[in-house]
mmCIF file of C-alpha atoms in Angstrom:
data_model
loop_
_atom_site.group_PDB
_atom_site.id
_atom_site.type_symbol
_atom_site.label_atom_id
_atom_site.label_comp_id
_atom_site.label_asym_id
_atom_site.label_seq_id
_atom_site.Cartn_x
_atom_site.Cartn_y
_atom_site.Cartn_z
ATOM 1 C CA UNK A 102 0.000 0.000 0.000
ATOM 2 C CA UNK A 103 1.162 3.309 -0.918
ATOM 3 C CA UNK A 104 2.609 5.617 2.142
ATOM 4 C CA UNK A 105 2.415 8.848 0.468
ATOM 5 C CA UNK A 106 0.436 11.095 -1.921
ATOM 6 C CA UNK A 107 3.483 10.616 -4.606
ATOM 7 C CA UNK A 108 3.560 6.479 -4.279
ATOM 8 C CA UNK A 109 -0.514 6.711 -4.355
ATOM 9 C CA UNK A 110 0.113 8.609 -7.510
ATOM 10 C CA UNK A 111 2.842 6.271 -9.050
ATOM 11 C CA UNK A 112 -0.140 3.487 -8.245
ATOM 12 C CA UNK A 113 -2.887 5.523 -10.080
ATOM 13 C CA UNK A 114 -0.077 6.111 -13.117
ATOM 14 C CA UNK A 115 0.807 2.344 -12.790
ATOM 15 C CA UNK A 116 -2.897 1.159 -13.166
ATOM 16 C CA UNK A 117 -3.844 3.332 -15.891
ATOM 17 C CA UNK A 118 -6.581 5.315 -14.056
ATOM 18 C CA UNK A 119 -4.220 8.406 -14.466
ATOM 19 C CA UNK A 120 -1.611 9.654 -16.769
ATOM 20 C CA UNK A 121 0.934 12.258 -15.838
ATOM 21 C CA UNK A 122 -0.604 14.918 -17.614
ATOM 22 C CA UNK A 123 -3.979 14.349 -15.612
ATOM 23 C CA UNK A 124 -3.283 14.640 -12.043
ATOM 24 C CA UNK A 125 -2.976 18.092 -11.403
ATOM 25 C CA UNK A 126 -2.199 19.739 -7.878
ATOM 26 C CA UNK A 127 -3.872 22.845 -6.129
ATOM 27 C CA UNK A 128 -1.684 25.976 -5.431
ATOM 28 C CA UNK A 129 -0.811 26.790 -1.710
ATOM 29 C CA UNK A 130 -2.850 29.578 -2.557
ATOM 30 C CA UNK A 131 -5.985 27.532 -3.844
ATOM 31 C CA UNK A 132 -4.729 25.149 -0.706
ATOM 32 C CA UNK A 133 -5.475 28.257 1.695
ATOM 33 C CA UNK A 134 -8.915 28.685 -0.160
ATOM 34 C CA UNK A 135 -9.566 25.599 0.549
ATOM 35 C CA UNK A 136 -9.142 25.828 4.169
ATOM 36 C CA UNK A 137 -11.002 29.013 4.228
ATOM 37 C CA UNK A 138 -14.111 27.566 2.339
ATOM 38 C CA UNK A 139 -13.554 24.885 5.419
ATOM 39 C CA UNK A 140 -13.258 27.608 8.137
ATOM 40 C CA UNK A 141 -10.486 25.642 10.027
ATOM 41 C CA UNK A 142 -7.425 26.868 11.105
ATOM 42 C CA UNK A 143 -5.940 23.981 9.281
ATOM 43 C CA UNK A 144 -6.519 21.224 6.863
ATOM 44 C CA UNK A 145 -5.473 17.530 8.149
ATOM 45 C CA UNK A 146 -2.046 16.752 6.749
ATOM 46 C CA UNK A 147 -2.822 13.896 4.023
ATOM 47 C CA UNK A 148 -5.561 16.169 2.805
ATOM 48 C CA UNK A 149 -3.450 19.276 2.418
ATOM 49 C CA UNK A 150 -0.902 16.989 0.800
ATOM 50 C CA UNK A 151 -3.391 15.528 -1.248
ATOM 51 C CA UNK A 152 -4.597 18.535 -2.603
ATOM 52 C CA UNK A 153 -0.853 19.868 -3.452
ATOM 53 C CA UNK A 154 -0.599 16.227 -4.793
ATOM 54 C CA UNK A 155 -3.452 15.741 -7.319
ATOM 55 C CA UNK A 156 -6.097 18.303 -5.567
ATOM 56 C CA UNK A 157 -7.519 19.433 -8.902
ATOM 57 C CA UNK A 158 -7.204 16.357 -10.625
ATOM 58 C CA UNK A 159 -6.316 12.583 -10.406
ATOM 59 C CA UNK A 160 -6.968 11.373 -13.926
ATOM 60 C CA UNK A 161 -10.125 9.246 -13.815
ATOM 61 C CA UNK A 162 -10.144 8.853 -9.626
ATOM 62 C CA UNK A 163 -13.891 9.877 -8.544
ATOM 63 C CA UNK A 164 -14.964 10.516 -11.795
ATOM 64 C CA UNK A 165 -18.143 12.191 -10.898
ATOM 65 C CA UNK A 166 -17.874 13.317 -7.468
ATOM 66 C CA UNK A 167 -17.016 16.737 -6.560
ATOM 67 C CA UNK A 168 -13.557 15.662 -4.365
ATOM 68 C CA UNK A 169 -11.270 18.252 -6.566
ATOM 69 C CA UNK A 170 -10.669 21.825 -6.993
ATOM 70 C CA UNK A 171 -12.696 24.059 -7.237
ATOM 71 C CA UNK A 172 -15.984 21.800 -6.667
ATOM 72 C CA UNK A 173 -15.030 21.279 -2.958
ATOM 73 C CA UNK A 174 -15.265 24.642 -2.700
ATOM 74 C CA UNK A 175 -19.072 25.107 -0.683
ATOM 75 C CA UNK A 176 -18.988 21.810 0.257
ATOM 76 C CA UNK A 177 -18.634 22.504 3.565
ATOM 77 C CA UNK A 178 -22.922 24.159 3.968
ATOM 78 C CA UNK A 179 -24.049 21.453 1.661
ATOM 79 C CA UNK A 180 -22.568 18.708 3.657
ATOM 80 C CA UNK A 181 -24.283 20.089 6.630
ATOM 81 C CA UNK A 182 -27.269 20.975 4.753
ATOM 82 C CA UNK A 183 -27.802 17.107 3.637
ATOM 83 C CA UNK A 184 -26.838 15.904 7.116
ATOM 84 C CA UNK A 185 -29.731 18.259 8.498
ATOM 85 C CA UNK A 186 -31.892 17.584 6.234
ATOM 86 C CA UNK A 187 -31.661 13.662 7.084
ATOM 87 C CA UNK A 188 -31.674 14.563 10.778
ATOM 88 C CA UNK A 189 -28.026 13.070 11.217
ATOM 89 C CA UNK A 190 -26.335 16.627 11.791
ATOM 90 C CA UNK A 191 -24.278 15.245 15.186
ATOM 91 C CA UNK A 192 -22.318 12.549 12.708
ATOM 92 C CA UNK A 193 -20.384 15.562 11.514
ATOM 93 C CA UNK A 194 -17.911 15.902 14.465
ATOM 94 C CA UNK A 195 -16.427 19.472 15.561
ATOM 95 C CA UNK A 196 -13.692 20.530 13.370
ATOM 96 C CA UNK A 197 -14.475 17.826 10.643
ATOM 97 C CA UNK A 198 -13.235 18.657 7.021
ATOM 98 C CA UNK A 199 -15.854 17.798 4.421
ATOM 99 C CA UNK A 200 -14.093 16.953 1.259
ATOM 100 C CA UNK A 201 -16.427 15.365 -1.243
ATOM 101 C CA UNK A 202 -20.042 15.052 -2.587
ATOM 102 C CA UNK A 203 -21.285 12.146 -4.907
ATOM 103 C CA UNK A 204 -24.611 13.840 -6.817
ATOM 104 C CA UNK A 205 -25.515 15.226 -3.833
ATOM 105 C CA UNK A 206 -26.666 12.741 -1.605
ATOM 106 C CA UNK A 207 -22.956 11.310 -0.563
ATOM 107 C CA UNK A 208 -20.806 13.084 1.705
ATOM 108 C CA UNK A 209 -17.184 12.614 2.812
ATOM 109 C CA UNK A 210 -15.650 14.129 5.775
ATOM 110 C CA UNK A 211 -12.431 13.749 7.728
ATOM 111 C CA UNK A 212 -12.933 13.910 11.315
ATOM 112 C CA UNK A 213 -9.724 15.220 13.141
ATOM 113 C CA UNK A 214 -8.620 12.175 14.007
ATOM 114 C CA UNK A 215 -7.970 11.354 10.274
ATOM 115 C CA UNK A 216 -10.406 8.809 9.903
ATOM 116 C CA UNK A 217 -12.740 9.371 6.502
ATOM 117 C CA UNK A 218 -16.424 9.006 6.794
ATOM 118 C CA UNK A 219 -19.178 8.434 4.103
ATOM 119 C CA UNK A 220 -22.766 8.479 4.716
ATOM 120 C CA UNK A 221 -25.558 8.578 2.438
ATOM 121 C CA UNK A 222 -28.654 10.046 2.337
ATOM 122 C CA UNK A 223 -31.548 8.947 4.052
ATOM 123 C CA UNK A 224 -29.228 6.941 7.085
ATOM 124 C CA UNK A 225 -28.823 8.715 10.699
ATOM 125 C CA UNK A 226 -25.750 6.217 10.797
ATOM 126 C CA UNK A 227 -22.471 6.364 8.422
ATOM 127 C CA UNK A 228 -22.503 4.393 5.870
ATOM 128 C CA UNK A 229 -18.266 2.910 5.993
ATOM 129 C CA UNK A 230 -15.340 4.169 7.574
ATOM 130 C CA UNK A 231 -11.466 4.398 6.575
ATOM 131 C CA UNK A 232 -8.785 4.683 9.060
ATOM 132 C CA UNK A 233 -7.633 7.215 6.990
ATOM 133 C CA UNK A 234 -7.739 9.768 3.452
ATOM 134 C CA UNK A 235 -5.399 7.590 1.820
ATOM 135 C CA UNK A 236 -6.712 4.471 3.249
ATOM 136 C CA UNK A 237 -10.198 5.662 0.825
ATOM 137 C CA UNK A 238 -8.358 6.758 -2.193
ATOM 138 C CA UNK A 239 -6.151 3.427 -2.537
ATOM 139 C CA UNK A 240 -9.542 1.676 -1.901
ATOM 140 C CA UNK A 241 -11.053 3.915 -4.601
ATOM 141 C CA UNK A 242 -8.539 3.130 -7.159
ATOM 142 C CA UNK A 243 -8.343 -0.725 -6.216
ATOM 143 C CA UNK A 244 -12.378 -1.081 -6.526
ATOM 144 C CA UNK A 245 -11.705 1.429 -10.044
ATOM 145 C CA UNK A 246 -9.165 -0.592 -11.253
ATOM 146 C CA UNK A 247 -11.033 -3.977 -10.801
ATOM 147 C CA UNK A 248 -14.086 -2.370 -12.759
ATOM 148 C CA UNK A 249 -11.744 -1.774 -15.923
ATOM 149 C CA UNK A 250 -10.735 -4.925 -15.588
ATOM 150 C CA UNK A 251 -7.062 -4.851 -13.944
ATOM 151 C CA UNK A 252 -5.789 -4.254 -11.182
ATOM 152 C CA UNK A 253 -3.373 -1.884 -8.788
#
């Protein structure tokens, strides 16, 4: 399993789901946007690096979901805007760090313990956990990579 941002990269570039022209990383400055959109002081370390990483693009990772730059941005009020909506506004723990929508009714968060959360609409409960943001993404690409019909 990949370590860093840069290995998880290598892997995405090794499978096929990206090429080096398509993973593209955020600024700092887009980085500090980022966190503003967020309103933390700061972002958790694997996401920041993520997003200097491949933050505006990871070739065909997520394909649909708004995970990259700039469609994160707001994603902050309309992850706590579905989880009200559903009555499951205390799974979003203080300080969390909502970093992707799927269509709207999927949300991802990183709580500040670095564990990644998904829950989808309609549940009061998450739907999976991962110990961690890289933890999801190398799950991502594995399940990705099986549905082209290879593998990482």
């Amino acid at each position: 399993m990949p370590h860093t941002m840069s290995s998880f990269v290598a892997t995405l570039l090794d499978s096929g789901i990206a090429t080096a022209d398509t993973v593209r990383g955020c600024t700092p400055a887009e980085v500090a946007e980022v966190r503003a959109d967020q309103r933390v002081e700061w972002l958790p370390a694997q996401y920041e690096e993520f997003l200097l990483t491949a933050g505006r693009q990871a070739g065909d990772l997520l394909r649909g979901t708004d995970f990259f730059y700039p469609t994160v941005l707001g994603l902050a009020d309309d992850g706590r805007e579905l989880l009200d909506e559903n009555d499951a506004a205390d799974l979003l723990p203080e300080g969390a760090v909502v970093v992707g929508m799927h269509q709207g009714y999927e949300l991802y968060w990183l709580a500040p313990s670095g564990e990644l959360s998904w829950y989808k609409e309609g549940a009061t409960t998450v739907h999976r956990t991962w110990p961690s943001l890289l933890d999801f993404l190398v799950d991502q690409a594995e399940a990705q990579a099986v549905a082209r019909g290879g593998a990482t």
